[in-house]
Amino acid sequence: MLSRRTGFLLLALSVGALSAAPDHDASRVSAGDFTVAATERGFVILYRGETVCLGSYVNGFRPGYKGTLVSSGEGWKTGTVSRSEEGRTITLQAAFPEGTLTYSAMVSEAGVRVTARVSLAEGAAVGPVEYAAFQLPPSLTERATVEVVNAAGMVTDSLPVPSVGKRGAMAGSGEALVFKTPAMNLTVSSASPLGLYPFDARVAQYGTQQGLWAFGSIPLTPGRESASVVELQVAPPDPTPVVGTITLAPGVRATAVATVADPTARERLAADEIAAYLKRITGKELTRTEVAGEVVLEGVIAVGTLATDAGLIAPDELKKVRPDGYVVRAAAGRVAVCGWRDLGTVYGAYALLQHLGVRFYAPGCEVVPTVRDLTLEPFELAAKPAYELRVVTGDLKLGHTPSADLGNPREIGEAGNVVHSAEYLAPYEKYGETHPEYFALQKDGQRLHHRPNETRFDVHLCLSNPEVRALSAERLLALIEKQKDRTFFGVSQGDGFAWCECKACKALDAVPGVDMTDRLLDYVNVVAREVAVKYPDKRILTLAYTNATSPPPTKVLPEANVRVQYCPYPRRTNCQSHDFTCEQNQQGFADLTGWIAKCPDNLYIFDYSRGYKIWYEPFGSFYAMKRKLDLYAAHGIRGLYYCGVPTNFRDLFVFVQSKLQWAPKADAEALIDEFMAAYYGKAAAPVRAYFDFLHRQVEERHVHQMCEGANPGLVSAEYADTALELFAKAEAAAAGDRPSLYRVRAEKFCVLYADLNERNPVQANLAVGKDTFARRLAEFLQLGRTMRIGSLGRRDDGPVSDWLYKVARIRTQTNPWYADPLVDRLLDDPAGTLAAEEQLGAQTKTAGGWLVLLDGFRGCLGPQEYSNDCPPRRAVWIYGKNTKTPAMWAQLHLDSAPTRQARLVLTAQDDDKPGAVELFVTLNGREVFRGPNPFKERGWSTTEFPLPAGVLRQGENEIRFATLADSVAPDAGWFMMAECKVLFE
Ligand SMILES: [Zn+2]
Ligand SMILES: [Zn+2]
């Protein structure tokens, strides 16, 4: 944060050198090839005499654009412009009724750094904030490409600038934008928590400022200062690639990538991808053509049905790779790529590229070799995936099933999805009132209905009702009709447990109202038979899920076109970090074995490999999933649906699982090594060591992690120490390699999260010194800011600001949290800032002495509002000696030892059970009170305790409360306090 201080210093120095505004000729600074001029249009930048930036502006509006709070346009007219003494920085200072703007540009040989600082008055109402950081002239960006780069230095978007301007955002935001023009590469990067995106402003409404803008929004907070720093740098243009050649053996020059006329979207994608990657490999751009006839000329790469039409691939060959496989053949000066269906053609295109040395590891991590003169010798590839359903992330390069192969009612404007489809098959909104009997009879004797304040509503049907069956079949057929090119359609109940209690439904069950698999299959089969008549190739997905339908069927077996997705889900499969051999998964294993015995050909798996409650806890399911996959493959199971993938080692998990889905016997260890080398570069070895350590710990310490609920316990203090040591090695090894470093730190972030979450000063269970805690917290915040982490978990477990309060009693006020100045202060001086915040939250002056704030108490439960049988008050509380929270304590800081007699004044209550909880109160270790506490039950009362003379001293003073007996029940034996004061006479 040195640069920030330097910035302030420069400002202070320049105050004496203020020039009379607006003398724009004096408002000009230069260095190297750059000149910056401050004008009423903002900062105009010249590079070697050519205008590369037309101007810039910052506007903070009131809500609904009703007036401005700060505006650089106004500022240039009314503010003061100054030039620093050394002639490198030019600064506008402008004051507005509700805020100030300091807007400066610093020029150096390397480029131009622009800083905008906005301070708003307390209570100012903030609306939209517009920041056009740099406005590039249209002439410069003709035939240019814009790349969006994320914090890892990876290009997340790359698009050609269209020849005609169209107002609006051109892409998502990132850490940097690179405008690659024929004359130069301009990089705009953000050194502050500000996402930038390219905005096309090449339309008349922007007058003289028409161009491409690097655009963003500075988060402004009333009563605070917000700062944003962006830089513009110029580099020479990318070298024009050397155009090589592509030869199709024997000695034919490749000319085109062709499809039939009017190809499907997937065939077009396959052909485009082949052409694009071949260009990246060789620099040679092949023509993309559509061929009407059945003749494929020499030199042509034929993609999709063109390959079969021309006789390059025989239909019989494709039957062998049904349904998702492909055949690729290079022979006689031609290449042919075709799948049994067009999805296989896409996979075939990627297989061809992999044959040429391209490697697809993860989005943003690919290896593309460059070869000047490429020759494709004759070869032949044919493969199909071992699993016919592979729902992971939808990445076609990794061979996943695309979501567009799954029937989706939402895409035709209806409710429901492929997993829980009852709300589509018999919509409650449509039939709830007219046909309540379509819906499940509940235990209270009523049919399923909306209850007030219900946050979710899961549709459960009366599956035995013939009308429900007919309606479901009719509606599913209607969906298939609209999504004919898709394969998989869902027929299943809503989530939850609201199964029908009617006699007819229960009569279908193996154990009435308990084991309901037969009932579900009986219903699903009716629908499936109807579908089979018209659409024999469609697959009907249903669920063996929860206690309701996890047990294998006893009377009804699924129809041939039905695929039952067995869900190894809690409570029957409680552990997701171990495979089925874990003692917590015995019921699930018995279920699965039963299903395999009854109907192996109808069985898919719907599996869980991550935590859904807390997202960043390290989750060690990698080898569990590998072993489960071995088991599934050994039993011929043919479909896998992953309900999400782990956050840690996500891309690795996806890569290896994907490979195993196509080839279950592939060497997973070799795949891990190959992936790590590509993904972590020089840090691969220490990252692998951490990966192995994580999974060894899961095995050796029998760490059972489950998908639902939090999973503390894996990251012990020793675990954190070992892991952080390995990360230090990995970071050193990856130095200078930005993507690898980012990926290493994304893993480190998870370990830091769990370490800070499980051991912190609030829980008073630190295993490291306070300084180390502060340092780790600062690093966590730094990484979270770089990664733009908004949420750490589901719903209430999510907001980072709440979590910071939970582990460190600090509160950020700004949204997003990482734009809060407190975060800057913490990064600057972790231990000092934490101590200062702690003291701020620990005590405050009150009449006659000090109020010791509840936030300052450690070891207790709360602070939280309590209102049972009493007026609501925020309070902290402790339980008996036999619990985890038998004591609480707080520090009172005194600048000097008091000379007068002091007393402790408490507002508290005893637990709501008979008798008074025995309490021991001390100050700096000296007894203040011991015995049954004198406070009321079911209400608040205030009592004073005199403090022994001389017990209070200068500096820190510890006030401590402890129970003296055990809690006899989980809800008994507590002492609760709403207010704690130290008063002097
Ligand atoms: Zn029923
Ligand atoms: Zn386990």
mmCIF file with all atom_site columns, N, CA, C and O in Angstrom, residues 881-896:
data_model
loop_
_atom_site.group_PDB
_atom_site.id
_atom_site.type_symbol
_atom_site.label_atom_id
_atom_site.label_alt_id
_atom_site.label_comp_id
_atom_site.label_asym_id
_atom_site.label_entity_id
_atom_site.label_seq_id
_atom_site.pdbx_PDB_ins_code
_atom_site.Cartn_x
_atom_site.Cartn_y
_atom_site.Cartn_z
_atom_site.occupancy
_atom_site.B_iso_or_equiv
_atom_site.pdbx_formal_charge
_atom_site.auth_seq_id
_atom_site.auth_comp_id
_atom_site.auth_asym_id
_atom_site.auth_atom_id
_atom_site.pdbx_PDB_model_num
ATOM 1  N N  . LYS A 1 881 ? -20.462 -26.338 33.124 1.00 0.00 ? 881 LYS A N  1
ATOM 2  C CA . LYS A 1 881 ? -19.048 -26.731 33.018 1.00 0.00 ? 881 LYS A CA 1
ATOM 3  C C  . LYS A 1 881 ? -18.815 -27.877 32.040 1.00 0.00 ? 881 LYS A C  1
ATOM 4  O O  . LYS A 1 881 ? -17.732 -28.034 31.501 1.00 0.00 ? 881 LYS A O  1
ATOM 5  N N  . ASN A 1 882 ? -19.853 -28.710 31.856 1.00 0.00 ? 882 ASN A N  1
ATOM 6  C CA . ASN A 1 882 ? -19.696 -29.877 30.976 1.00 0.00 ? 882 ASN A CA 1
ATOM 7  C C  . ASN A 1 882 ? -19.967 -29.545 29.508 1.00 0.00 ? 882 ASN A C  1
ATOM 8  O O  . ASN A 1 882 ? -20.097 -30.437 28.687 1.00 0.00 ? 882 ASN A O  1
ATOM 9  N N  . THR A 1 883 ? -20.082 -28.267 29.162 1.00 0.00 ? 883 THR A N  1
ATOM 10 C CA . THR A 1 883 ? -20.367 -27.908 27.767 1.00 0.00 ? 883 THR A CA 1
ATOM 11 C C  . THR A 1 883 ? -19.142 -27.232 27.149 1.00 0.00 ? 883 THR A C  1
ATOM 12 O O  . THR A 1 883 ? -18.139 -26.991 27.819 1.00 0.00 ? 883 THR A O  1
ATOM 13 N N  . LYS A 1 884 ? -19.285 -26.892 25.849 1.00 0.00 ? 884 LYS A N  1
ATOM 14 C CA . LYS A 1 884 ? -18.182 -26.238 25.139 1.00 0.00 ? 884 LYS A CA 1
ATOM 15 C C  . LYS A 1 884 ? -18.086 -24.763 25.487 1.00 0.00 ? 884 LYS A C  1
ATOM 16 O O  . LYS A 1 884 ? -17.108 -24.098 25.129 1.00 0.00 ? 884 LYS A O  1
ATOM 17 N N  . THR A 1 885 ? -19.099 -24.232 26.151 1.00 0.00 ? 885 THR A N  1
ATOM 18 C CA . THR A 1 885 ? -19.122 -22.794 26.433 1.00 0.00 ? 885 THR A CA 1
ATOM 19 C C  . THR A 1 885 ? -19.384 -22.534 27.911 1.00 0.00 ? 885 THR A C  1
ATOM 20 O O  . THR A 1 885 ? -20.412 -21.955 28.270 1.00 0.00 ? 885 THR A O  1
ATOM 21 N N  . PRO A 1 886 ? -18.434 -22.931 28.779 1.00 0.00 ? 886 PRO A N  1
ATOM 22 C CA . PRO A 1 886 ? -18.659 -22.775 30.227 1.00 0.00 ? 886 PRO A CA 1
ATOM 23 C C  . PRO A 1 886 ? -18.189 -21.419 30.763 1.00 0.00 ? 886 PRO A C  1
ATOM 24 O O  . PRO A 1 886 ? -18.388 -21.144 31.942 1.00 0.00 ? 886 PRO A O  1
ATOM 25 N N  . ALA A 1 887 ? -17.559 -20.595 29.926 1.00 0.00 ? 887 ALA A N  1
ATOM 26 C CA . ALA A 1 887 ? -17.025 -19.331 30.436 1.00 0.00 ? 887 ALA A CA 1
ATOM 27 C C  . ALA A 1 887 ? -17.011 -18.295 29.323 1.00 0.00 ? 887 ALA A C  1
ATOM 28 O O  . ALA A 1 887 ? -16.960 -18.630 28.137 1.00 0.00 ? 887 ALA A O  1
ATOM 29 N N  . MET A 1 888 ? -17.064 -17.014 29.733 1.00 0.00 ? 888 MET A N  1
ATOM 30 C CA . MET A 1 888 ? -16.873 -15.937 28.753 1.00 0.00 ? 888 MET A CA 1
ATOM 31 C C  . MET A 1 888 ? -16.077 -14.824 29.419 1.00 0.00 ? 888 MET A C  1
ATOM 32 O O  . MET A 1 888 ? -16.074 -14.701 30.645 1.00 0.00 ? 888 MET A O  1
ATOM 33 N N  . TRP A 1 889 ? -15.373 -14.096 28.608 1.00 0.00 ? 889 TRP A N  1
ATOM 34 C CA . TRP A 1 889 ? -14.523 -13.065 29.159 1.00 0.00 ? 889 TRP A CA 1
ATOM 35 C C  . TRP A 1 889 ? -14.371 -11.920 28.160 1.00 0.00 ? 889 TRP A C  1
ATOM 36 O O  . TRP A 1 889 ? -14.619 -12.103 26.961 1.00 0.00 ? 889 TRP A O  1
ATOM 37 N N  . ALA A 1 890 ? -14.013 -10.749 28.686 1.00 0.00 ? 890 ALA A N  1
ATOM 38 C CA . ALA A 1 890 ? -13.809 -9.580  27.824 1.00 0.00 ? 890 ALA A CA 1
ATOM 39 C C  . ALA A 1 890 ? -12.705 -8.728  28.432 1.00 0.00 ? 890 ALA A C  1
ATOM 40 O O  . ALA A 1 890 ? -12.380 -8.863  29.615 1.00 0.00 ? 890 ALA A O  1
ATOM 41 N N  . GLN A 1 891 ? -12.133 -7.878  27.606 1.00 0.00 ? 891 GLN A N  1
ATOM 42 C CA . GLN A 1 891 ? -11.059 -6.996  28.070 1.00 0.00 ? 891 GLN A CA 1
ATOM 43 C C  . GLN A 1 891 ? -11.588 -5.569  28.181 1.00 0.00 ? 891 GLN A C  1
ATOM 44 O O  . GLN A 1 891 ? -12.318 -5.098  27.301 1.00 0.00 ? 891 GLN A O  1
ATOM 45 N N  . LEU A 1 892 ? -11.215 -4.901  29.242 1.00 0.00 ? 892 LEU A N  1
ATOM 46 C CA . LEU A 1 892 ? -11.497 -3.467  29.373 1.00 0.00 ? 892 LEU A CA 1
ATOM 47 C C  . LEU A 1 892 ? -10.160 -2.746  29.396 1.00 0.00 ? 892 LEU A C  1
ATOM 48 O O  . LEU A 1 892 ? -9.293  -3.049  30.227 1.00 0.00 ? 892 LEU A O  1
ATOM 49 N N  . HIS A 1 893 ? -9.994  -1.830  28.467 1.00 0.00 ? 893 HIS A N  1
ATOM 50 C CA . HIS A 1 893 ? -8.732  -1.086  28.398 1.00 0.00 ? 893 HIS A CA 1
ATOM 51 C C  . HIS A 1 893 ? -8.876  0.236   29.158 1.00 0.00 ? 893 HIS A C  1
ATOM 52 O O  . HIS A 1 893 ? -9.792  1.005   28.905 1.00 0.00 ? 893 HIS A O  1
ATOM 53 N N  . LEU A 1 894 ? -7.958  0.506   30.088 1.00 0.00 ? 894 LEU A N  1
ATOM 54 C CA . LEU A 1 894 ? -7.978  1.775   30.827 1.00 0.00 ? 894 LEU A CA 1
ATOM 55 C C  . LEU A 1 894 ? -6.666  2.506   30.582 1.00 0.00 ? 894 LEU A C  1
ATOM 56 O O  . LEU A 1 894 ? -5.592  1.905   30.644 1.00 0.00 ? 894 LEU A O  1
ATOM 57 N N  . ASP A 1 895 ? -6.781  3.797   30.288 1.00 0.00 ? 895 ASP A N  1
ATOM 58 C CA . ASP A 1 895 ? -5.575  4.583   30.025 1.00 0.00 ? 895 ASP A CA 1
ATOM 59 C C  . ASP A 1 895 ? -4.757  4.799   31.294 1.00 0.00 ? 895 ASP A C  1
ATOM 60 O O  . ASP A 1 895 ? -3.549  4.993   31.242 1.00 0.00 ? 895 ASP A O  1
ATOM 61 N N  . SER A 1 896 ? -5.454  4.780   32.433 1.00 0.00 ? 896 SER A N  1
ATOM 62 C CA . SER A 1 896 ? -4.720  4.901   33.689 1.00 0.00 ? 896 SER A CA 1
ATOM 63 C C  . SER A 1 896 ? -5.483  4.134   34.764 1.00 0.00 ? 896 SER A C  1
ATOM 64 O O  . SER A 1 896 ? -6.688  3.881   34.628 1.00 0.00 ? 896 SER A O  1
#
